[in-house]
CSV table of C-alpha atoms in Angstrom, one decimal:
chain,number,residue,atom,x,y,z
A,27,MET,CA,-41.5,-23.6,9.1
A,28,ALA,CA,-37.8,-24.3,9.7
A,29,ASP,CA,-36.4,-26.3,12.6
A,30,PRO,CA,-39.2,-26.2,15.3
A,31,ARG,CA,-36.6,-26.0,18.0
A,32,GLY,CA,-33.9,-24.2,16.0
A,33,PHE,CA,-34.1,-20.9,17.9
A,34,LEU,CA,-33.8,-22.8,21.2
A,35,LYS,CA,-30.8,-24.9,20.0
A,36,VAL,CA,-29.0,-22.2,18.2
A,37,ARG,CA,-29.1,-18.9,20.2
A,38,GLN,CA,-26.0,-17.3,18.7
A,39,ARG,CA,-26.5,-15.1,15.6
A,40,GLU,CA,-23.7,-15.7,13.1
A,41,THR,CA,-23.4,-13.3,10.2
A,42,GLN,CA,-21.4,-13.5,7.0
A,43,PRO,CA,-17.6,-13.3,7.8
A,44,ARG,CA,-15.6,-10.3,6.4
A,45,ARG,CA,-12.2,-10.5,4.9
A,46,PRO,CA,-9.3,-9.3,7.1
A,47,VAL,CA,-9.0,-5.5,7.0
A,48,PRO,CA,-5.3,-5.4,5.9
A,49,VAL,CA,-6.2,-7.6,2.9
A,50,ARG,CA,-9.4,-6.1,1.7
A,51,ILE,CA,-8.3,-2.5,1.7
A,52,MET,CA,-5.7,-3.5,-0.9
A,53,ASP,CA,-8.4,-4.2,-3.5
A,54,TRP,CA,-12.0,-3.4,-4.5
A,55,LYS,CA,-13.5,-6.9,-4.1
A,56,GLU,CA,-16.5,-7.4,-1.9
A,57,VAL,CA,-15.6,-7.4,1.8
A,58,TYR,CA,-17.7,-10.5,2.6
A,59,GLU,CA,-16.7,-14.2,2.4
A,60,ALA,CA,-19.2,-17.0,1.7
A,61,GLN,CA,-20.7,-18.5,4.8
A,62,GLU,CA,-20.3,-22.2,5.4
A,63,LYS,CA,-23.4,-24.1,4.3
A,64,GLY,CA,-23.9,-25.8,7.6
A,65,VAL,CA,-23.8,-22.6,9.6
A,66,LEU,CA,-26.1,-21.0,7.1
A,67,LYS,CA,-28.7,-23.8,7.4
A,68,SER,CA,-28.5,-23.6,11.2
A,69,GLN,CA,-29.1,-19.8,11.1
A,70,ALA,CA,-32.0,-20.3,8.8
A,71,GLY,CA,-33.3,-22.9,11.2
A,72,ARG,CA,-33.6,-20.2,13.9
A,73,CYS,CA,-36.7,-18.9,12.1
A,74,MET,CA,-39.5,-19.8,14.5
A,75,ASP,CA,-43.2,-20.6,14.1
A,76,CYS,CA,-44.1,-17.2,15.3
A,77,GLY,CA,-47.8,-17.2,14.3
A,78,ILE,CA,-47.7,-13.7,12.9
A,79,PRO,CA,-44.4,-13.1,11.0
A,80,PHE,CA,-43.8,-9.4,11.6
A,81,CYS,CA,-40.9,-9.6,9.2
A,82,HIS,CA,-43.5,-9.5,6.5
A,83,GLN,CA,-44.7,-6.0,7.5
A,84,GLY,CA,-41.1,-4.9,8.2
A,85,CYS,CA,-40.2,-5.6,4.5
A,86,PRO,CA,-41.8,-3.2,2.0
A,87,LEU,CA,-41.7,-6.0,-0.6
A,88,GLY,CA,-43.7,-8.3,1.7
A,89,ASN,CA,-41.0,-11.0,1.2
A,90,LEU,CA,-42.1,-14.5,2.2
A,91,ILE,CA,-39.3,-14.8,4.7
A,92,PRO,CA,-40.4,-17.7,6.8
A,93,GLU,CA,-41.0,-19.8,3.6
A,94,TRP,CA,-37.6,-19.4,2.1
A,95,ASN,CA,-35.9,-19.7,5.5
A,96,ASP,CA,-37.6,-23.1,5.8
A,97,LEU,CA,-36.5,-24.1,2.3
A,98,MET,CA,-32.9,-23.1,2.9
A,99,TRP,CA,-32.9,-25.1,6.1
A,100,ARG,CA,-34.2,-28.1,4.2
A,101,ASP,CA,-31.5,-27.5,1.5
A,102,LYS,CA,-34.1,-26.9,-1.2
A,103,GLY,CA,-32.3,-24.0,-3.0
A,104,ALA,CA,-34.3,-24.1,-6.2
A,105,GLU,CA,-37.6,-23.8,-4.4
A,106,ALA,CA,-36.2,-21.1,-2.1
A,107,ILE,CA,-35.2,-18.8,-5.0
A,108,GLU,CA,-38.7,-19.4,-6.6
A,109,ARG,CA,-40.3,-18.1,-3.4
A,110,LEU,CA,-37.8,-15.3,-3.1
A,111,HIS,CA,-38.3,-14.1,-6.7
A,112,ALA,CA,-42.1,-14.2,-6.1
A,113,THR,CA,-41.8,-10.8,-4.3
A,114,ASN,CA,-38.3,-9.5,-5.1
A,115,ASN,CA,-36.9,-9.0,-8.6
A,116,PHE,CA,-33.3,-8.3,-7.3
A,117,PRO,CA,-32.5,-10.1,-4.1
A,118,GLU,CA,-28.8,-9.9,-5.0
A,119,PHE,CA,-29.1,-6.2,-4.6
A,120,THR,CA,-31.2,-6.1,-1.4
A,121,GLY,CA,-29.2,-9.0,0.1
A,122,ARG,CA,-26.1,-6.8,-0.1
A,123,LEU,CA,-27.3,-3.3,0.3
A,124,CYS,CA,-30.6,-3.2,2.2
A,125,PRO,CA,-30.3,-2.3,6.0
A,126,ALA,CA,-32.8,-5.1,6.7
A,127,PRO,CA,-35.8,-3.6,8.4
A,128,CYS,CA,-37.2,-7.1,8.3
A,129,GLU,CA,-34.6,-8.1,10.9
A,130,ALA,CA,-35.6,-5.2,13.1
A,131,SER,CA,-39.2,-6.6,13.2
A,132,CYS,CA,-38.2,-10.3,13.6
A,133,VAL,CA,-40.3,-11.8,16.4
A,134,LEU,CA,-37.3,-13.7,17.7
A,135,GLY,CA,-35.6,-10.3,18.1
A,136,ILE,CA,-37.9,-9.5,21.1
A,137,ASN,CA,-35.6,-11.4,23.4
A,138,GLN,CA,-32.8,-12.9,21.2
A,139,PRO,CA,-30.7,-11.7,18.3
A,140,ALA,CA,-32.9,-11.7,15.2
A,141,VAL,CA,-32.6,-14.3,12.4
A,142,THR,CA,-30.0,-13.4,9.8
A,143,ILE,CA,-32.6,-12.9,7.2
A,144,LYS,CA,-30.4,-10.7,4.9
A,145,GLN,CA,-27.6,-13.3,4.9
A,146,VAL,CA,-30.0,-16.1,4.0
A,147,GLU,CA,-31.5,-14.0,1.3
A,148,VAL,CA,-28.2,-13.2,-0.5
A,149,SER,CA,-27.0,-16.8,-0.1
A,150,ILE,CA,-30.2,-18.1,-1.8
A,151,ILE,CA,-29.7,-15.9,-4.9
A,152,ASP,CA,-26.0,-16.5,-5.1
A,153,GLU,CA,-26.6,-20.2,-5.1
A,154,ALA,CA,-29.3,-19.8,-7.7
A,155,PHE,CA,-26.9,-17.9,-10.0
A,156,ASP,CA,-24.2,-20.5,-9.5
A,157,ASN,CA,-26.5,-23.3,-10.4
A,158,ASP,CA,-28.2,-21.5,-13.4
A,159,TRP,CA,-31.6,-21.5,-11.7
A,160,VAL,CA,-32.1,-17.9,-12.7
A,161,GLN,CA,-33.5,-18.0,-16.2
A,162,PRO,CA,-35.2,-15.5,-18.4
A,163,LEU,CA,-39.0,-15.3,-18.2
A,164,PRO,CA,-40.1,-13.8,-21.5
A,165,PRO,CA,-43.9,-13.1,-22.0
A,166,ALA,CA,-46.0,-15.7,-23.8
A,167,ARG,CA,-47.4,-12.9,-26.0
A,168,LEU,CA,-47.0,-9.2,-26.6
A,169,SER,CA,-49.7,-6.7,-25.7
A,170,GLY,CA,-48.9,-4.2,-28.4
A,171,LYS,CA,-48.4,-1.5,-25.8
A,172,THR,CA,-45.1,0.4,-25.3
A,173,VAL,CA,-43.6,1.9,-22.1
A,174,ALA,CA,-40.6,4.2,-21.6
A,175,VAL,CA,-38.8,3.9,-18.2
A,176,VAL,CA,-36.5,6.8,-17.5
A,177,GLY,CA,-33.8,5.9,-15.1
A,178,SER,CA,-32.1,2.5,-14.6
A,179,GLY,CA,-31.8,2.3,-10.8
A,180,PRO,CA,-33.6,-0.4,-8.8
A,181,ALA,CA,-37.0,1.3,-9.2
A,182,GLY,CA,-36.7,1.7,-12.9
A,183,LEU,CA,-35.3,-1.8,-13.5
A,184,ALA,CA,-38.0,-3.4,-11.3
A,185,ALA,CA,-40.8,-1.6,-13.2
A,186,ALA,CA,-39.2,-2.5,-16.5
A,187,GLN,CA,-38.9,-6.2,-15.7
A,188,GLN,CA,-42.5,-6.5,-14.4
A,189,LEU,CA,-43.9,-4.7,-17.5
A,190,THR,CA,-41.8,-6.7,-19.9
A,191,ARG,CA,-43.0,-10.0,-18.4
A,192,VAL,CA,-46.7,-9.2,-18.9
A,193,GLY,CA,-46.1,-8.5,-22.6
A,194,HIS,CA,-45.4,-4.8,-23.0
A,195,THR,CA,-42.5,-3.5,-25.1
A,196,VAL,CA,-40.3,-1.6,-22.6
A,197,ALA,CA,-37.4,0.7,-23.3
A,198,VAL,CA,-35.2,1.9,-20.4
A,199,TYR,CA,-33.5,5.2,-20.9
A,200,GLU,CA,-30.3,6.0,-19.0
A,201,ARG,CA,-28.2,9.2,-19.3
A,202,ASP,CA,-24.9,7.4,-18.3
A,203,ASP,CA,-23.0,5.1,-20.6
A,204,LYS,CA,-24.0,2.0,-18.7
A,205,ILE,CA,-27.2,0.7,-17.1
A,206,GLY,CA,-27.6,0.6,-13.4
A,207,GLY,CA,-27.9,4.1,-12.0
A,208,LEU,CA,-26.4,4.4,-8.6
A,209,LEU,CA,-26.1,0.7,-8.4
A,210,ARG,CA,-23.5,1.0,-11.1
A,211,TYR,CA,-21.6,4.2,-10.2
A,212,GLY,CA,-22.8,5.2,-6.8
A,213,ILE,CA,-22.1,1.9,-4.9
A,214,PRO,CA,-18.5,1.0,-4.5
A,215,ASP,CA,-17.4,-2.5,-5.6
A,216,PHE,CA,-16.3,-3.5,-2.1
A,217,LYS,CA,-20.1,-3.4,-1.2
A,218,MET,CA,-21.4,-4.9,-4.5
A,219,GLU,CA,-19.3,-5.9,-7.4
A,220,LYS,CA,-20.8,-5.0,-10.7
A,221,GLU,CA,-21.1,-8.6,-11.9
A,222,GLN,CA,-24.3,-8.6,-9.8
A,223,VAL,CA,-25.8,-5.9,-12.0
A,224,ASP,CA,-24.5,-7.3,-15.3
A,225,ARG,CA,-25.8,-10.8,-15.0
A,226,ARG,CA,-29.3,-9.5,-14.0
A,227,LEU,CA,-29.3,-7.2,-17.0
A,228,GLU,CA,-28.5,-10.2,-19.2
A,229,GLN,CA,-31.7,-11.9,-17.9
A,230,MET,CA,-33.7,-8.8,-18.6
A,231,LYS,CA,-32.3,-8.4,-22.2
A,232,ALA,CA,-33.2,-12.1,-22.8
A,233,GLU,CA,-36.7,-11.4,-21.6
A,234,GLY,CA,-37.1,-8.5,-24.1
A,235,THR,CA,-36.4,-5.3,-22.2
A,236,ARG,CA,-34.6,-2.8,-24.3
A,237,PHE,CA,-31.9,-0.4,-23.0
A,238,ARG,CA,-31.0,3.0,-24.3
A,239,THR,CA,-27.8,4.4,-22.7
A,240,GLY,CA,-26.2,7.8,-23.1
A,241,VAL,CA,-29.6,9.5,-23.5
A,242,ALA,CA,-30.4,12.5,-21.2
A,243,VAL,CA,-34.2,12.8,-21.2
A,244,GLY,CA,-35.1,16.4,-21.1
A,245,THR,CA,-32.3,17.5,-23.4
A,246,ASP,CA,-31.3,14.7,-25.9
A,247,VAL,CA,-34.9,13.7,-26.2
A,248,THR,CA,-37.8,15.6,-24.5
A,249,TRP,CA,-40.3,14.2,-22.1
A,250,GLU,CA,-43.0,15.3,-24.6
A,251,GLN,CA,-41.4,13.3,-27.4
A,252,LEU,CA,-41.4,10.2,-25.1
A,253,ARG,CA,-45.0,10.7,-24.2
A,254,ARG,CA,-46.0,10.9,-27.9
A,255,ARG,CA,-43.8,7.9,-28.8
A,256,TYR,CA,-44.9,5.6,-26.0
A,257,ASP,CA,-48.2,4.6,-24.5
A,258,ALA,CA,-46.9,5.3,-21.0
A,259,VAL,CA,-43.8,6.9,-19.4
A,260,VAL,CA,-42.4,6.0,-16.0
A,261,VAL,CA,-40.2,8.6,-14.2
A,262,ALA,CA,-37.6,6.7,-12.1
A,263,THR,CA,-34.8,9.1,-12.0
A,264,GLY,CA,-34.2,9.0,-8.3
A,265,ALA,CA,-33.6,11.8,-5.8
A,266,THR,CA,-30.2,13.0,-6.9
A,267,VAL,CA,-30.1,16.7,-5.9
A,268,PRO,CA,-27.5,16.7,-3.1
A,269,ARG,CA,-28.0,18.8,0.1
A,270,ASP,CA,-25.5,21.5,0.3
A,271,LEU,CA,-23.8,23.3,3.2
A,272,PRO,CA,-23.6,27.0,2.4
A,273,ILE,CA,-21.1,28.1,5.0
A,274,PRO,CA,-18.0,30.4,4.6
A,275,GLY,CA,-15.4,28.7,2.5
A,276,ARG,CA,-17.8,26.5,0.5
A,277,ASP,CA,-16.2,27.6,-2.7
A,278,LEU,CA,-12.7,26.5,-1.8
A,279,GLU,CA,-11.0,23.9,-4.0
A,280,GLY,CA,-11.2,20.5,-2.2
A,281,VAL,CA,-14.9,20.7,-1.0
A,282,HIS,CA,-17.0,18.3,-3.0
A,283,PHE,CA,-20.3,16.5,-2.9
A,284,ALA,CA,-19.9,12.8,-2.0
A,285,MET,CA,-21.2,11.6,-5.4
A,286,ASP,CA,-18.6,13.8,-7.1
A,287,TYR,CA,-16.0,11.6,-5.4
A,288,LEU,CA,-17.7,8.2,-5.6
A,289,VAL,CA,-18.9,8.2,-9.2
A,290,PRO,CA,-15.5,8.9,-10.8
A,291,SER,CA,-13.8,6.5,-8.3
A,292,ASN,CA,-16.2,3.7,-9.4
A,293,ARG,CA,-15.5,4.5,-13.0
A,294,VAL,CA,-11.7,4.1,-12.4
A,295,VAL,CA,-12.4,0.7,-10.8
A,296,ALA,CA,-14.3,-0.2,-13.9
A,297,GLY,CA,-11.3,0.5,-16.0
A,298,GLU,CA,-12.3,3.9,-17.2
A,299,SER,CA,-10.3,7.2,-17.1
A,300,PRO,CA,-12.6,10.0,-16.0
A,301,GLU,CA,-11.3,13.5,-16.2
A,302,ASN,CA,-12.7,14.6,-12.8
A,303,HIS,CA,-11.3,11.7,-10.7
A,304,ILE,CA,-10.5,12.7,-7.2
A,305,ASP,CA,-7.6,10.8,-5.6
A,306,ALA,CA,-7.4,10.9,-1.8
A,307,LYS,CA,-3.9,9.3,-1.6
A,308,GLY,CA,-1.8,10.9,1.1
A,309,LYS,CA,-4.5,13.4,1.9
A,310,HIS,CA,-6.5,14.3,5.0
A,311,VAL,CA,-10.1,13.5,4.3
A,312,VAL,CA,-13.1,14.9,6.3
A,313,ILE,CA,-16.6,13.5,5.6
A,314,LEU,CA,-19.7,15.4,6.7
A,315,GLY,CA,-22.6,13.0,7.4
A,316,GLY,CA,-22.7,9.6,9.0
A,317,GLY,CA,-25.0,7.6,6.7
A,318,ASP,CA,-24.3,4.9,4.1
A,319,THR,CA,-23.0,7.3,1.5
A,320,GLY,CA,-20.5,8.7,4.1
A,321,ALA,CA,-19.4,5.1,4.8
A,322,ASP,CA,-18.9,4.5,1.1
A,323,CYS,CA,-16.6,7.6,1.1
A,324,ILE,CA,-14.7,6.2,4.1
A,325,GLY,CA,-14.1,2.8,2.4
A,326,THR,CA,-13.1,4.5,-0.8
A,327,ALA,CA,-10.6,6.8,0.9
A,328,HIS,CA,-9.0,3.9,2.7
A,329,ARG,CA,-8.5,2.1,-0.6
A,330,HIS,CA,-7.0,5.3,-2.0
A,331,GLN,CA,-4.5,5.3,1.0
A,332,ALA,CA,-5.6,8.6,2.5
A,333,ALA,CA,-3.4,10.0,5.3
A,334,SER,CA,-6.4,10.3,7.6
A,335,VAL,CA,-10.2,9.9,7.4
A,336,THR,CA,-12.5,11.8,9.8
A,337,THR,CA,-16.3,11.6,9.9
A,338,LEU,CA,-18.2,14.5,11.5
A,339,ALA,CA,-21.9,14.2,12.5
A,340,ILE,CA,-23.8,17.1,13.9
A,341,GLY,CA,-26.1,15.0,16.2
A,342,LYS,CA,-25.6,12.7,19.1
A,343,GLN,CA,-24.0,9.2,18.7
A,344,PRO,CA,-26.9,6.8,18.4
A,345,PRO,CA,-27.4,4.2,21.2
A,346,SER,CA,-26.1,0.6,20.8
A,347,GLU,CA,-29.5,-0.8,21.9
A,348,ARG,CA,-33.1,0.2,21.2
A,349,ALA,CA,-34.2,3.4,22.7
A,350,ALA,CA,-37.5,3.4,24.7
A,351,HIS,CA,-39.3,5.4,22.0
A,352,GLN,CA,-38.3,2.9,19.3
A,353,PRO,CA,-39.7,-0.4,20.6
A,354,TRP,CA,-39.9,-3.6,18.6
A,355,PRO,CA,-41.0,-3.9,15.8
A,356,THR,CA,-40.0,-0.4,14.7
A,357,PHE,CA,-36.8,0.1,12.8
A,358,PRO,CA,-34.4,1.6,15.5
A,359,THR,CA,-31.7,4.2,15.0
A,360,LEU,CA,-28.6,2.4,16.3
A,361,PHE,CA,-24.9,2.9,16.4
A,362,GLU,CA,-23.6,0.6,13.7
A,363,MET,CA,-20.2,-0.5,12.6
A,364,ALA,CA,-20.2,-0.8,8.8
A,365,SER,CA,-17.3,-2.6,7.1
A,366,ALA,CA,-15.8,0.7,6.2
A,367,HIS,CA,-15.7,1.8,9.8
A,368,GLU,CA,-13.7,-1.3,10.8
A,369,GLU,CA,-11.0,-0.2,8.4
A,370,GLY,CA,-10.0,2.9,10.4
A,371,GLY,CA,-10.7,6.5,10.7
A,372,GLU,CA,-12.2,8.7,13.4
A,373,ARG,CA,-15.9,9.2,14.0
A,374,THR,CA,-16.9,12.4,15.8
A,375,TYR,CA,-20.4,13.2,17.0
A,376,LEU,CA,-21.9,16.5,18.2
A,377,ALA,CA,-19.6,18.3,15.8
A,378,SER,CA,-21.0,21.4,14.0
A,379,THR,CA,-19.2,22.5,11.0
A,380,VAL,CA,-18.7,26.3,11.2
A,381,GLU,CA,-16.4,27.1,8.3
A,382,PHE,CA,-14.1,25.7,5.6
A,383,VAL,CA,-10.7,27.3,5.9
A,384,GLY,CA,-8.0,27.6,3.3
A,385,GLU,CA,-5.1,29.4,1.7
A,386,ASN,CA,-4.9,30.7,-1.9
A,387,GLY,CA,-8.3,29.3,-2.8
A,388,LYS,CA,-7.4,25.7,-1.6
A,389,LEU,CA,-8.9,23.9,1.4
A,390,THR,CA,-6.6,23.4,4.4
A,391,GLY,CA,-9.0,22.6,7.2
A,392,VAL,CA,-12.5,22.5,8.7
A,393,LYS,CA,-13.5,24.7,11.6
A,394,VAL,CA,-15.8,22.8,13.9
A,395,ALA,CA,-17.5,23.4,17.3
A,396,GLU,CA,-19.3,21.3,19.7
A,397,THR,CA,-23.1,21.0,19.1
A,398,GLU,CA,-25.4,22.3,21.7
A,399,PHE,CA,-29.2,22.2,21.7
A,400,VAL,CA,-31.0,25.5,22.1
A,401,ASP,CA,-34.8,25.6,21.8
A,402,GLY,CA,-34.7,22.3,19.9
A,403,LYS,CA,-32.2,23.7,17.5
A,404,ARG,CA,-28.6,22.3,17.0
A,405,LEU,CA,-26.2,25.2,17.2
A,406,PRO,CA,-22.4,25.5,17.5
A,407,LYS,CA,-21.3,26.2,21.0
A,408,ALA,CA,-19.3,29.4,21.4
A,409,GLY,CA,-15.8,29.0,22.6
A,410,THR,CA,-15.4,25.3,21.5
A,411,GLU,CA,-14.1,26.0,18.0
A,412,ARG,CA,-11.2,24.1,16.6
A,413,ILE,CA,-9.7,23.4,13.2
A,414,ILE,CA,-9.3,19.9,11.8
A,415,PRO,CA,-6.6,19.6,9.0
A,416,ALA,CA,-8.3,18.7,5.7
A,417,ASP,CA,-7.2,18.5,2.1
A,418,LEU,CA,-10.6,17.1,1.0
A,419,VAL,CA,-14.1,17.4,2.4
A,420,PHE,CA,-17.0,15.3,1.1
A,421,LEU,CA,-20.5,16.4,1.8
A,422,SER,CA,-22.7,13.4,2.5
A,423,LEU,CA,-25.7,15.1,3.8
A,424,GLY,CA,-28.5,13.4,1.9
A,425,PHE,CA,-30.5,14.5,-1.1
A,426,THR,CA,-33.3,17.0,-1.4
A,427,GLY,CA,-35.3,15.6,-4.3
A,428,ALA,CA,-35.4,14.8,-8.0
A,429,GLU,CA,-33.8,16.8,-10.7
A,430,PRO,CA,-36.4,18.8,-12.7
A,431,ALA,CA,-34.7,17.9,-16.1
A,432,GLY,CA,-37.5,19.6,-18.0
A,433,ILE,CA,-40.3,17.6,-16.5
A,434,THR,CA,-42.5,20.6,-15.6
A,435,GLU,CA,-41.9,22.5,-18.8
A,436,GLN,CA,-42.3,19.6,-21.2
A,437,VAL,CA,-45.1,17.5,-19.7
A,438,SER,CA,-46.5,19.8,-17.0
A,439,ALA,CA,-45.7,17.3,-14.3
A,440,GLU,CA,-45.8,19.1,-10.9
A,441,PHE,CA,-43.4,18.8,-7.9
A,442,ASP,CA,-44.5,18.7,-4.3
A,443,GLY,CA,-43.2,20.8,-1.4
A,444,ARG,CA,-40.4,18.3,-0.7
A,445,GLY,CA,-38.9,18.4,-4.1
A,446,ASN,CA,-40.4,15.1,-5.3
A,447,VAL,CA,-42.5,14.6,-8.5
A,448,ALA,CA,-46.1,14.8,-7.4
A,449,ARG,CA,-48.4,11.8,-8.0
A,450,ASP,CA,-51.8,10.4,-7.1
A,451,GLY,CA,-52.7,7.2,-5.4
A,452,HIS,CA,-51.9,5.2,-8.5
A,453,TYR,CA,-48.4,6.5,-9.1
A,454,MET,CA,-49.6,8.8,-11.9
A,455,THR,CA,-48.6,12.5,-12.2
A,456,ASN,CA,-51.1,15.2,-13.1
A,457,THR,CA,-50.2,14.4,-16.7
A,458,GLU,CA,-52.1,11.3,-17.9
A,459,GLY,CA,-49.9,8.4,-18.9
A,460,VAL,CA,-46.8,9.7,-17.0
A,461,PHE,CA,-46.1,7.8,-13.8
A,462,VAL,CA,-43.4,8.1,-11.2
A,463,ALA,CA,-41.7,5.5,-9.0
A,464,GLY,CA,-39.0,5.2,-6.4
A,465,ASP,CA,-37.0,8.1,-4.9
A,466,ALA,CA,-38.2,10.5,-7.6
A,467,GLY,CA,-41.7,10.3,-6.1
A,468,ARG,CA,-41.1,9.5,-2.4
A,469,GLY,CA,-37.8,11.1,-1.7
A,470,GLN,CA,-34.5,9.6,-0.6
A,471,SER,CA,-35.2,6.1,0.8
A,472,LEU,CA,-34.0,2.5,0.9
A,473,ILE,CA,-33.3,0.2,-2.0
A,474,VAL,CA,-36.0,-2.2,-0.9
A,475,TRP,CA,-38.6,0.7,-1.1
A,476,ALA,CA,-37.3,1.5,-4.6
A,477,ILE,CA,-37.9,-2.1,-5.8
A,478,ALA,CA,-41.3,-2.2,-4.1
A,479,GLU,CA,-42.4,1.0,-5.7
A,480,GLY,CA,-41.1,-0.1,-9.1
A,481,ARG,CA,-43.2,-3.3,-8.8
A,482,ALA,CA,-46.3,-1.4,-7.6
A,483,CYS,CA,-45.9,1.3,-10.3
A,484,ALA,CA,-45.7,-1.4,-12.9
A,485,ALA,CA,-49.0,-2.8,-11.8
A,486,ALA,CA,-50.5,0.7,-12.0
A,487,VAL,CA,-49.2,1.2,-15.5
A,488,ASP,CA,-50.4,-2.2,-16.7
A,489,LYS,CA,-53.9,-1.5,-15.3
A,490,PHE,CA,-53.8,1.9,-17.1
A,491,LEU,CA,-52.9,0.3,-20.4
A,492,MET,CA,-55.0,-2.9,-20.2
A,493,GLY,CA,-57.9,-2.1,-17.8
A,494,SER,CA,-56.8,-4.7,-15.3
A,495,THR,CA,-53.6,-6.3,-14.1
A,496,ILE,CA,-52.2,-9.6,-12.7
A,497,LEU,CA,-49.1,-7.9,-11.4
A,498,PRO,CA,-48.8,-7.6,-7.6
A,499,ALA,CA,-48.7,-4.1,-6.0
A,500,PRO,CA,-46.8,-4.4,-2.7
A,501,VAL,CA,-47.1,-0.8,-1.7
A,502,ALA,CA,-49.2,2.3,-2.3
A,503,PRO,CA,-47.5,5.7,-2.9
A,504,THR,CA,-48.4,6.9,0.6
A,505,ASP,CA,-47.4,3.7,2.4
A,506,ARG,CA,-45.0,4.1,5.3
A,507,ALA,CA,-44.4,0.8,6.9
A,508,ILE,CA,-44.0,1.0,10.7
A,509,ALA,CA,-40.6,-0.7,10.6
A,510,VAL,CA,-39.0,2.1,8.6
A,511,LEU,CA,-40.5,5.2,10.2
């Protein structure tokens, strides 16, 4: 364990400092600054000898959190990254993007602020990269088996790395021109600069993983062709079908899905010149939906120098502290202030969007009303309508499932009632040799779940190919850890 009296001596929780708002909205660099090493060690030292570390069950990966907290406190960074990598292929991603269900289930959090687990995690991997402790781990011998992984998000990359390391020849197929999926083009650089993706890909290439970009599976190459060419196929395409809002005015120019805004914007930051780039400079922006994707739109609009940014959420504002029906160690729904929210804009709750209004086919405003609850339904309250000026509206309402992309027609894989690719208890679809991992199989979820599923699916594929496996399987397809319900 870390400092036996650390949580008694250091009661204050200190998280990673953020760059000043007036400075950071002028560029696309990450908003966070490095934490001073002494502060970081003292924060890691707050990890207590709790007997049963509930942070383990809060993390779908089963990260060995008390162990690497202890090693960080003892300034043993090389050993800390070894323990961190034992359960997590990409801590540089989770340390920046995961909402940290582990912290919600931290035992110290019962009566004190939880340990800054996420901050310790990202500091360990950043130090490891800075000191060249992250090295390729190629297999000692090849198995002679081949696997195609379709999709290069966190689930696909985790599955590919695990399968490569046990000796299979793995090719990752990606329809975009660069590897990374939404890590590359969905996440703005102010949350994670793409250097984090690129240096991990260099490790994977050195280990032997092969990458095929610009290939749309289902059209450029069929699923059936992949199935004939490879011994196993992993579907890791994510849940990318956006949820729409079919109300009057939906077809007006200026109403877009969030990803239609974020993806081209990220391409511009990367030095590209996409034809469909949406520039919010000088425009009134309204965002529907209060989740992470909505926050990404807020931060992007601020950097585009939008005239105003308004976020509308149909439900009530979450409480600032745990509600009685979400006791420790469950993952509570709380009112949070993301970095993008600090940068300005208005957040309005209990706002039902009634209509998109416009002139000559172009959006000019959004008609909203107060939300009232009738028989358990959220409905617009009559007589409370008002119009918010808007030049751009971004729909950030979540995703409804995976894109079919010929899966059913070409390999007879079925979809379940929630729009996900159906699978059995071993990640396999109803077509032998075709597996599914991540959001494509479980629906929209957290990045930590995607990595956990990629690792577990890799173990299932390895067992299918070889009869047994030494790969760990952190989760089963039906798992729902208590901390993320």
